[in-house]
Amino acid sequence: MCGIVAYVGERTAYPILIKGLQRLEYRGYDSAGIALLNGSTHVYKCKGKVRDLEELSKDQDISGSVGMGHTRWATHGAPNDLNAHPHRSMNGKFFVVHNGIIENYAHLRKELNNRGYRFESETDTEVLANLIENIYLEQAVSAELAVRLALTRVVGAYGLVISCEDEPGQLIAARKGSPLVIGVGENEYFLASDATPIVEYTDQVLYLKDEEVAVIRRDQLDLKNLHNDSKTPDIQKINLSIDHIDKGDYAHFMLKEIHEQAVTIRDTFRGRIAMDESKVFLGGVLDVMPQLIKAKRIIIVACGTSWHAGLVGEYLLEQYARIPVEVEYASEFRYRDPILDRDDLVIAISQSGETADTLAAVRKVRETGATILGICNVAGSSLSRETDAGVYTHAGIEIGVASTKAFTSQITVLTMLALLLGSKRQVLSSDTYRELIHELIQVPDKIEEILRSEKAIAEIAAVYQGATNALYMGRGLLFPVALEGALKLKEISYIHAEGYPAAEMKHGPIALIDEQMPVVALAANDQSYEKMVSNIQEVKARKGKVVAVVSKGDKAIRKMADHVIEIPDCHEAVSPLLAVIPLQILSYHIAVMRGCDVDQPRNLAKSVTVE
Ligand code: F6R
């Protein structure tokens, strides 16, 4: 939820921290802060964005070649200067930046209160800083041991960087549940919540594992677990270049990522479809193929946009693999007593692989013996480590807070999985199998065609930029796309929007329709086309404004709708991959026209690593 960056080395830490925080701002942007260690520790922190922090620290002492920074998405305590990280322990011995949530913080705070500790902020992180200090002072142990002892008392999730005034030139990092990457340079180390602040300095990284603690000086890294067992650092080369994290000529990451989708979908199926288009090959599921083939039921767990991709997966897996599917919000599923057994297959979908509810759902399933498959974008993420098997989406790093290319890559994986399982279970004719593979391969070119109509879509956006509400409707495979279109609009433009299965409109939502209400109708699928025509007529009869997404050459709906966006003709199975593109573009332009901060919408963060 928050972003952490830190540096130990010979360079001046400040610019590395500031640039790193800018890269991590997608993780949270309520407040930002840095601590620079140079003899004594200077802390600068404030409510607002990294640019506000830069302004604040402009005329200050920013020297020092050791430091840590933080950009926050508030959990405990309002976004204000006092609650911003880094947090200092009461006697000034420790400074801490934290990503995660200390669930038993109230209990610990009370205990520390009784020992005379007073708190400046409302945060769980300050409690941790004081807990470490209290152990350090009372038990007269090293900073590292104090950290480890404190962490054995903590319930919750953390990615942490900690400094101790008495042990200069050293940072201590620890992780449980919240990611932390260490970049290994020549006489220097970089720490961050993901690799984006690190890539321009080194491609050698170490992903800290749960309950690992690293003690880092510029020329030394000691890795151990909470119980003091030494660990050998598994340093890997990362495949992420600076181009991947640069907006290039695009005004926003979201726009860049929308435009990347022809490429990212190709990356998703690259090497997974035979050259002669005869079969799908998903290396990541080979180990569990027998369980997949005999699965009696599939349960998909996910949140947000990934949940919408799961709904598309439900249609595809039922239709082409003939396996019953249920799609669950991970946040609900984790608190139920789900009835699962070894013949069930659970698919967890997550772009980040760090969403707390999705991970908790996976852990719940683990107790039942069902097979767990992950569909995930971030290599090395918690989800990828906690599933029995998985398929990476290979969409590349997604920085815009509103998910776009991750969604289409997730659907691409689900399509391949449905086809693969349909074929292996011998419920899909080889002709349909080949036809659908061919259709999937055509998708990137068709997306490029849709992207060429961006200007026309922006003109439609101009008409509706002042709307206060919007409805989205679709049927079959395009119903989840309606949900996703509505989510994209509300999260970045703050226009209230809802998606509905078109036939449900009559059961209530149609009451909302008047001449002010834009209705985005997804009418590009063959099977339900006639029914969508009727649904559009029902909206028009009540004076609603209709923006219809139709297949190229459509005539009937063009006569009724106020605005029409054409997408290339395609097989229904791949229609979600095409139909969502104009909706992303429409939301993007409406949000820009309304002056919204598209890449950093209010109250949101990219990875929801807390409940
Ligand atoms: C919406 C969006 C969120 C995420 C959700 C799950 O644009 O990005 O709804 O889809 O927070 O995140 P992941 O996929 O990382 O588990």
XYZ file of C-alpha atoms and ligand atoms in Angstrom:
627
model
C 0.000 0.000 0.000
C 2.837 2.332 0.773
C 6.150 2.693 -1.017
C 9.531 2.325 0.636
C 12.918 3.268 -0.741
C 16.308 3.340 0.965
C 19.974 3.658 0.112
C 23.316 2.810 1.730
C 26.454 3.598 -0.236
C 28.808 6.329 -1.340
C 26.463 8.534 -3.363
C 24.286 11.278 -1.959
C 21.139 9.473 -0.903
C 18.660 12.353 -1.359
C 18.199 12.319 -5.157
C 18.014 8.519 -5.183
C 15.314 8.607 -2.526
C 13.281 11.347 -4.190
C 13.395 9.723 -7.616
C 12.594 6.366 -6.043
C 9.599 7.801 -4.224
C 8.321 9.325 -7.461
C 8.477 5.875 -9.055
C 6.659 4.354 -6.080
C 4.026 7.048 -5.801
C 1.525 4.760 -7.507
C 1.524 2.734 -4.258
C 0.245 5.638 -2.182
C 0.382 9.389 -2.266
C -1.221 10.768 0.881
C 2.056 11.912 2.385
C 5.766 11.468 1.841
C 8.924 11.641 3.914
C 12.623 10.926 4.080
C 15.241 10.436 6.758
C 18.853 11.244 5.908
C 21.533 9.801 8.138
C 24.597 11.942 8.349
C 26.006 11.920 11.864
C 22.560 12.725 13.181
C 19.324 11.974 11.369
C 17.351 14.659 9.511
C 13.713 13.873 8.825
C 11.590 15.780 6.321
C 8.008 14.712 5.895
C 4.682 16.223 4.993
C 1.147 15.605 3.867
C 0.829 15.520 0.092
C 2.872 14.187 -2.756
C 6.576 13.751 -3.351
C 6.688 17.159 -5.032
C 5.506 18.687 -1.733
C 8.301 16.877 0.066
C 10.817 18.231 -2.448
C 9.502 21.710 -1.825
C 9.773 21.214 1.934
C 13.354 19.924 1.816
C 14.529 22.429 -0.797
C 16.628 24.647 1.483
C 17.443 22.029 4.094
C 20.501 19.925 4.801
C 20.075 17.036 2.382
C 23.538 15.562 2.696
C 24.203 11.977 3.693
C 24.847 8.763 1.862
C 22.465 6.647 3.907
C 18.749 7.293 3.986
C 15.220 6.018 3.705
C 12.015 7.351 2.182
C 8.338 6.573 2.232
C 5.206 7.449 0.317
C 2.039 6.659 2.205
C -1.458 5.339 1.674
C -3.057 5.956 5.028
C -4.306 3.051 7.127
C -3.919 4.088 10.781
C -4.387 7.803 11.163
C -5.355 10.530 8.747
C -2.952 11.652 6.032
C -1.141 14.501 7.790
C 2.411 15.607 8.603
C 2.555 13.788 11.935
C 1.352 10.473 10.577
C 3.755 10.629 7.624
C 6.783 8.311 7.749
C 9.642 7.981 8.715
C 8.683 7.582 12.358
C 11.129 8.258 15.143
C 11.119 6.319 18.409
C 10.451 8.420 21.517
C 14.104 8.667 22.595
C 15.286 9.210 19.060
C 17.245 5.974 18.793
C 15.335 4.442 15.855
C 13.805 5.663 12.595
C 11.371 3.444 10.731
C 9.562 3.352 7.389
C 6.876 0.717 7.064
C 4.585 -0.740 4.431
C 1.873 -2.995 5.830
C -0.225 -3.111 8.917
C 0.553 -4.065 12.512
C -2.713 -5.656 13.585
C -1.956 -5.874 17.322
C -0.685 -2.294 17.470
C -3.369 -1.138 19.940
C -2.325 -3.776 22.444
C 1.381 -2.974 21.977
C 0.704 0.744 22.243
C -1.066 0.275 25.554
C 1.787 -1.833 26.875
C 4.321 0.811 25.814
C 2.144 3.538 27.308
C 2.343 1.735 30.619
C 6.113 1.820 30.325
C 6.090 5.554 29.860
C 6.122 5.780 26.076
C 4.277 8.694 24.501
C 3.256 8.871 20.856
C 3.241 11.737 18.389
C 1.212 10.046 15.673
C -1.757 7.719 15.422
C 0.177 5.159 13.412
C 0.966 1.522 13.998
C 4.478 2.224 12.706
C 5.398 4.559 15.565
C 4.315 1.788 17.944
C 6.780 -0.533 16.260
C 9.584 2.058 16.422
C 8.990 2.404 20.147
C 8.712 -1.323 20.710
C 12.112 -1.821 19.078
C 13.606 1.003 21.117
C 12.128 -0.285 24.346
C 13.660 -3.738 23.802
C 16.969 -2.174 22.706
C 17.264 0.007 25.790
C 15.870 -2.390 28.373
C 17.662 -5.512 27.197
C 20.849 -3.754 26.051
C 21.010 -5.776 22.810
C 22.155 -4.834 19.305
C 19.764 -2.939 17.038
C 19.420 -5.996 14.852
C 18.443 -8.241 17.755
C 16.045 -5.625 19.074
C 14.360 -5.574 15.656
C 14.123 -9.355 15.503
C 12.743 -9.605 19.043
C 10.211 -6.882 18.350
C 9.076 -8.572 15.158
C 8.382 -11.837 16.947
C 5.769 -9.880 18.930
C 4.112 -8.343 15.909
C 0.955 -9.691 14.269
C 0.407 -8.367 10.783
C 2.292 -7.494 7.642
C 5.388 -5.440 7.165
C 8.051 -4.313 4.789
C 10.420 -2.297 6.952
C 13.578 -0.257 6.807
C 15.004 0.763 10.157
C 18.021 2.781 11.264
C 19.590 3.085 14.709
C 21.373 6.271 15.777
C 23.974 4.247 17.687
C 24.887 2.134 14.654
C 25.525 4.646 11.869
C 26.047 3.599 8.262
C 23.667 0.695 8.665
C 20.083 -0.066 7.698
C 18.029 -3.032 8.812
C 15.341 -4.355 6.488
C 12.656 -6.914 7.228
C 9.661 -8.310 5.471
C 6.530 -10.257 6.147
C 3.681 -10.038 3.704
C 4.725 -6.719 2.145
C 7.326 -6.837 -0.606
C 10.882 -5.556 -0.290
C 13.585 -5.787 -2.930
C 17.282 -5.162 -2.320
C 19.380 -3.942 -5.242
C 23.004 -4.979 -5.015
C 25.550 -2.510 -6.418
C 29.291 -1.969 -6.107
C 29.784 -0.828 -2.516
C 26.148 0.200 -2.308
C 22.702 -1.249 -1.703
C 19.279 0.012 -2.692
C 16.048 -1.046 -1.042
C 12.552 -0.571 -2.367
C 9.026 -1.944 -2.374
C 9.521 -2.923 -6.001
C 12.418 -2.828 -8.394
C 11.453 0.393 -10.190
C 13.604 2.733 -8.060
C 16.533 0.354 -8.438
C 16.768 -0.573 -12.128
C 18.765 2.399 -13.257
C 21.548 1.568 -10.808
C 21.765 -2.212 -10.866
C 20.079 -5.266 -12.334
C 21.188 -7.525 -9.449
C 18.426 -7.925 -6.901
C 17.447 -9.955 -3.922
C 13.766 -10.403 -3.061
C 13.486 -10.536 0.689
C 11.357 -13.477 1.835
C 8.848 -13.487 4.667
C 10.424 -13.262 8.126
C 13.844 -12.477 6.708
C 15.931 -9.676 8.155
C 18.818 -8.064 6.288
C 21.469 -5.967 7.993
C 23.017 -3.764 5.363
C 26.141 -1.605 5.316
C 27.587 -0.224 2.127
C 30.056 -3.110 1.816
C 28.153 -5.875 3.555
C 24.801 -7.613 3.610
C 23.907 -10.165 6.270
C 20.736 -12.097 5.798
C 19.014 -14.149 8.444
C 15.557 -15.155 9.555
C 13.759 -13.958 12.670
C 15.240 -16.891 14.596
C 18.832 -15.878 13.806
C 19.531 -18.620 11.228
C 21.841 -17.256 8.530
C 20.517 -17.330 4.969
C 22.370 -17.275 1.682
C 21.193 -14.316 -0.407
C 19.638 -15.485 -3.672
C 20.743 -12.632 -5.944
C 18.967 -12.604 -9.298
C 19.190 -10.576 -12.483
C 16.015 -8.646 -13.159
C 14.562 -8.185 -16.558
C 13.248 -4.653 -16.189
C 14.628 -1.713 -18.064
C 14.231 1.988 -17.505
C 11.993 2.227 -20.642
C 9.429 0.050 -18.922
C 9.007 2.567 -16.125
C 9.131 5.713 -18.187
C 6.027 7.449 -19.534
C 7.861 8.219 -22.766
C 5.834 10.671 -24.845
C 2.566 9.791 -23.167
C 0.872 12.235 -20.831
C 0.074 9.496 -18.311
C 1.111 5.950 -17.518
C -2.492 4.874 -17.954
C -2.537 6.109 -21.534
C 0.807 4.450 -22.228
C -0.484 1.202 -20.792
C -3.721 1.384 -22.803
C -1.604 1.783 -25.921
C 0.715 -1.055 -24.971
C -2.031 -3.661 -25.055
C -1.421 -4.945 -28.564
C 2.141 -5.685 -27.495
C 1.349 -6.964 -24.010
C -1.291 -9.413 -25.243
C 1.261 -10.738 -27.731
C 3.725 -11.056 -24.862
C 1.120 -12.993 -22.897
C 0.617 -15.621 -25.582
C 4.171 -15.586 -26.956
C 5.717 -19.060 -26.711
C 2.435 -20.476 -25.454
C 0.760 -21.074 -28.792
C 2.242 -23.499 -31.333
C 3.566 -21.862 -34.508
C 0.993 -23.742 -36.589
C -1.734 -22.474 -34.232
C -2.682 -26.061 -33.427
C -2.354 -25.962 -29.669
C -1.859 -24.006 -26.491
C 1.033 -24.766 -24.170
C 1.129 -23.382 -20.631
C 4.380 -24.524 -19.029
C 3.373 -23.185 -15.634
C 0.472 -25.624 -15.242
C 2.215 -28.813 -16.373
C 2.891 -30.011 -12.835
C -0.785 -29.898 -11.934
C -2.257 -30.923 -15.280
C -3.842 -34.156 -13.941
C -5.657 -32.149 -11.237
C -6.758 -29.542 -13.777
C -8.128 -32.132 -16.156
C -10.150 -33.896 -13.491
C -11.280 -30.736 -11.668
C -14.972 -30.996 -10.785
C -15.333 -27.308 -10.115
C -13.302 -24.135 -10.429
C -13.465 -21.309 -7.924
C -11.892 -18.055 -9.038
C -10.847 -15.610 -6.304
C -9.753 -12.046 -6.998
C -10.485 -8.381 -6.276
C -11.445 -5.370 -8.400
C -10.468 -5.480 -12.023
C -8.926 -8.925 -11.564
C -12.321 -10.114 -10.310
C -13.862 -8.788 -13.524
C -11.304 -10.783 -15.500
C -12.368 -13.773 -13.384
C -15.983 -13.274 -14.487
C -14.878 -13.364 -18.119
C -12.956 -16.534 -17.212
C -16.146 -18.048 -15.819
C -17.906 -17.724 -19.150
C -14.900 -19.046 -21.087
C -14.111 -21.997 -18.823
C -17.719 -23.111 -18.628
C -18.277 -22.705 -22.349
C -15.086 -24.261 -23.670
C -13.765 -26.499 -20.879
C -17.194 -27.475 -19.533
C -16.204 -27.101 -15.897
C -18.585 -25.329 -13.493
C -17.050 -22.084 -12.258
C -17.795 -19.784 -9.330
C -16.184 -16.372 -9.079
C -15.667 -15.001 -5.594
C -14.542 -11.698 -4.155
C -11.455 -12.766 -2.243
C -12.418 -10.433 0.613
C -15.703 -12.302 1.143
C -14.419 -15.778 0.430
C -11.684 -15.545 3.052
C -14.194 -15.067 5.846
C -16.592 -17.803 4.815
C -16.331 -21.464 5.581
C -16.029 -22.553 1.963
C -16.844 -26.130 1.021
C -13.866 -27.302 -0.981
C -12.117 -30.586 -1.530
C -9.163 -32.034 -3.398
C -11.108 -32.201 -6.675
C -11.645 -28.467 -6.734
C -9.369 -26.102 -8.568
C -8.983 -22.591 -7.202
C -7.650 -19.908 -9.522
C -6.359 -16.762 -7.821
C -5.974 -13.780 -10.134
C -3.919 -10.753 -9.158
C -1.884 -8.263 -11.129
C 0.378 -7.424 -8.210
C 0.325 -10.797 -6.518
C 0.315 -8.845 -3.248
C -3.380 -8.094 -2.671
C -3.964 -8.984 0.989
C -7.457 -10.424 0.528
C -6.466 -12.569 -2.435
C -3.468 -13.932 -0.548
C -5.627 -14.619 2.512
C -8.128 -16.490 0.309
C -5.291 -18.598 -1.098
C -4.085 -19.419 2.422
C -7.607 -20.441 3.366
C -7.785 -22.790 0.376
C -4.418 -24.264 1.290
C -6.056 -25.890 4.350
C -8.553 -27.778 2.153
C -6.189 -29.602 -0.175
C -7.691 -28.097 -3.341
C -5.225 -27.274 -6.130
C -4.357 -23.580 -6.368
C -3.373 -21.933 -9.608
C -2.189 -18.327 -9.738
C -2.567 -15.886 -12.608
C -0.246 -13.067 -11.780
C 1.746 -10.290 -13.407
C 4.558 -9.718 -10.949
C 7.263 -12.355 -10.987
C 8.428 -13.364 -7.530
C 5.334 -11.862 -5.847
C 3.756 -13.511 -2.822
C 0.989 -15.061 -4.923
C 3.465 -16.662 -7.285
C 5.186 -18.266 -4.333
C 2.080 -19.463 -2.543
C 0.262 -21.293 -5.332
C 0.774 -24.868 -6.572
C 1.247 -23.687 -10.126
C 0.735 -20.538 -12.088
C 0.794 -18.580 -15.276
C 2.469 -15.199 -15.482
C 0.627 -12.659 -17.579
C 3.849 -10.996 -18.821
C 2.092 -7.631 -19.265
C 5.137 -5.775 -17.961
C 5.059 -3.447 -15.006
C 1.716 -1.640 -14.653
C 2.131 1.752 -13.018
C -1.180 3.531 -13.688
C -3.344 2.905 -10.651
C -6.291 2.037 -12.896
C -5.548 -1.398 -14.280
C -5.730 -1.732 -18.060
C -3.137 -3.944 -19.699
C -3.126 -6.348 -16.749
C -6.854 -6.947 -17.324
C -6.474 -7.872 -20.985
C -3.467 -10.074 -20.239
C -5.382 -11.883 -17.501
C -8.219 -12.541 -19.948
C -5.705 -13.763 -22.523
C -4.372 -16.297 -20.005
C -7.898 -17.374 -19.060
C -8.775 -17.817 -22.730
C -5.713 -19.991 -23.288
C -6.475 -21.964 -20.150
C -10.095 -22.572 -21.206
C -8.943 -23.775 -24.624
C -6.195 -25.958 -23.190
C -8.521 -27.578 -20.666
C -11.299 -27.954 -23.238
C -8.893 -29.784 -25.510
C -7.341 -31.963 -22.783
C -10.763 -32.882 -21.447
C -11.888 -33.626 -24.993
C -14.918 -31.405 -24.779
C -13.763 -28.940 -27.426
C -13.689 -29.931 -31.087
C -10.298 -29.526 -32.709
C -11.864 -27.166 -35.264
C -13.160 -24.815 -32.571
C -9.873 -25.125 -30.699
C -7.925 -24.003 -33.755
C -10.474 -21.369 -34.711
C -10.285 -19.750 -31.283
C -6.496 -19.864 -31.178
C -6.519 -18.109 -34.529
C -8.981 -15.527 -33.216
C -6.784 -14.863 -30.189
C -3.720 -14.340 -32.336
C -5.615 -11.734 -34.365
C -6.518 -9.697 -31.286
C -3.388 -7.477 -31.098
C -3.845 -6.230 -34.681
C -7.487 -5.505 -33.972
C -6.574 -3.592 -30.823
C -4.204 -1.469 -32.877
C -7.126 -0.671 -35.150
C -9.263 0.415 -32.179
C -6.441 2.554 -30.814
C -6.396 4.435 -34.113
C -9.909 5.669 -33.305
C -8.796 7.311 -30.058
C -9.513 10.799 -31.378
C -13.118 9.948 -32.222
C -13.570 8.381 -28.772
C -12.098 11.503 -27.161
C -14.767 13.547 -28.986
C -17.446 11.391 -27.380
C -15.684 11.884 -24.036
C -16.001 15.651 -24.526
C -19.785 15.296 -24.789
C -20.072 13.330 -21.515
C -17.332 14.899 -19.406
C -19.925 16.770 -17.324
C -22.003 13.675 -16.490
C -22.630 12.892 -12.849
C -23.789 9.313 -13.394
C -23.404 6.660 -16.062
C -24.662 3.165 -16.665
C -22.887 0.413 -18.555
C -24.723 -2.621 -19.854
C -23.709 -5.784 -21.617
C -24.727 -9.398 -21.877
C -22.821 -12.661 -21.713
C -19.098 -12.162 -22.028
C -19.588 -8.426 -22.291
C -21.374 -8.123 -18.951
C -18.065 -8.257 -17.003
C -16.708 -5.729 -19.477
C -19.608 -3.431 -18.566
C -18.583 -3.767 -14.915
C -14.988 -3.015 -15.795
C -15.945 0.000 -17.944
C -17.956 1.433 -15.043
C -15.102 0.828 -12.603
C -12.622 2.572 -14.900
C -14.889 5.604 -15.174
C -15.618 5.964 -11.472
C -12.109 5.392 -10.199
C -10.386 7.974 -12.363
C -13.079 10.556 -13.142
C -15.155 10.258 -9.924
C -18.359 9.974 -11.960
C -20.723 7.533 -10.345
C -21.070 4.600 -12.721
C -22.559 1.117 -12.512
C -22.393 -1.875 -14.790
C -25.340 -4.214 -15.287
C -26.268 -7.285 -17.262
C -28.489 -5.553 -19.819
C -31.523 -7.693 -19.012
C -31.357 -6.614 -15.363
C -32.029 -2.995 -16.312
C -35.745 -3.653 -16.263
C -35.536 -4.905 -12.693
C -34.680 -1.538 -11.239
C -31.878 0.500 -12.823
C -34.051 1.589 -15.750
C -35.782 3.905 -13.255
C -32.611 5.995 -13.300
C -32.814 6.756 -16.979
C -33.679 10.243 -18.124
C -32.227 12.627 -20.671
C -29.192 13.244 -18.418
C -28.154 9.605 -18.144
C -25.457 8.254 -20.457
C -25.743 4.515 -21.018
C -22.790 2.712 -22.531
C -24.160 -0.345 -24.302
C -21.840 -3.168 -25.282
C -23.452 -4.704 -28.324
C -20.561 -6.310 -30.138
C -21.358 -9.936 -29.457
C -23.282 -11.993 -31.946
C -25.320 -14.223 -29.683
C -27.091 -11.514 -27.771
C -27.097 -8.837 -30.447
C -30.869 -8.812 -31.010
C -31.518 -8.648 -27.289
C -29.095 -5.738 -26.921
C -30.951 -3.944 -29.713
C -34.136 -4.240 -27.628
C -32.343 -3.077 -24.471
C -31.004 -0.025 -26.287
C -34.497 0.739 -27.547
C -35.757 0.593 -23.980
C -33.158 3.145 -22.933
C -33.900 5.408 -25.895
C -37.647 5.208 -25.198
C -36.840 6.807 -21.824
C -34.681 9.487 -23.411
C -31.362 8.076 -22.143
C -28.201 8.892 -24.101
C -26.658 5.813 -25.635
C -23.003 5.290 -26.468
C -22.885 1.911 -28.182
C -19.855 -0.268 -28.762
C -20.682 -2.288 -31.858
C -19.000 -4.487 -34.432
C -17.692 -2.757 -37.519
C -20.379 -2.154 -40.141
C -23.276 -2.360 -37.711
C -26.346 -0.611 -39.051
C -29.275 -1.226 -36.720
C -27.759 0.212 -33.557
C -26.165 3.125 -35.395
C -29.706 4.333 -36.156
C -30.696 4.330 -32.488
C -27.601 5.267 -30.548
C -26.397 8.817 -29.918
C -22.790 7.763 -30.420
C -21.281 4.626 -31.846
C -17.807 3.194 -31.359
C -16.906 0.416 -33.757
C -14.601 -2.440 -32.946
C -13.359 -4.962 -35.520
C -15.445 -8.035 -36.100
C -14.290 -10.954 -33.970
C -15.362 -14.234 -32.459
C -17.483 -13.725 -29.381
C -14.871 -15.536 -27.238
C -12.339 -12.744 -27.695
C -14.836 -9.868 -27.724
C -14.015 -8.767 -24.116
C -10.416 -8.126 -25.158
C -11.568 -5.707 -27.839
C -14.669 -4.175 -26.264
C -12.838 -3.014 -23.150
C -10.329 -0.891 -25.082
C -12.740 1.920 -26.085
C -14.091 1.969 -22.528
C -10.594 2.493 -21.135
C -9.969 5.276 -23.667
C -13.336 6.902 -22.944
C -12.717 6.924 -19.177
C -9.196 8.204 -19.629
C -10.253 11.197 -21.737
C -13.242 12.042 -19.568
C -10.960 12.047 -16.505
C -8.352 14.232 -18.221
C -11.049 16.669 -19.377
C -12.351 16.885 -15.818
C -8.854 17.743 -14.620
C -8.463 14.550 -12.590
C -5.128 13.057 -11.640
C -5.442 10.002 -13.857
C -2.405 8.075 -12.652
C -3.019 8.818 -9.005
C -6.759 8.918 -8.397
C -7.806 10.108 -4.970
C -7.985 7.610 -2.111
C -6.607 4.751 -4.198
C -3.358 2.848 -4.261
C -2.084 0.354 -6.750
C -1.559 -2.643 -4.514
C -3.995 -3.157 -1.696
C -1.743 -4.964 0.739
C -4.026 -4.381 3.701
C -7.544 -5.685 4.288
C -8.814 -1.128 -10.675
C -7.741 -1.831 -10.027
C -8.065 -2.625 -8.813
C -7.254 -3.924 -8.774
C -7.467 -4.637 -7.451
C -6.764 -5.974 -7.400
O -8.371 -0.454 -11.804
O -6.616 -1.777 -10.425
O -9.425 -2.892 -8.717
O -7.650 -4.730 -9.843
O -6.998 -3.836 -6.409
O -5.397 -5.828 -7.575
P -4.497 -7.045 -7.985
O -4.892 -7.463 -9.354
O -3.095 -6.533 -7.924
O -4.764 -8.138 -6.994
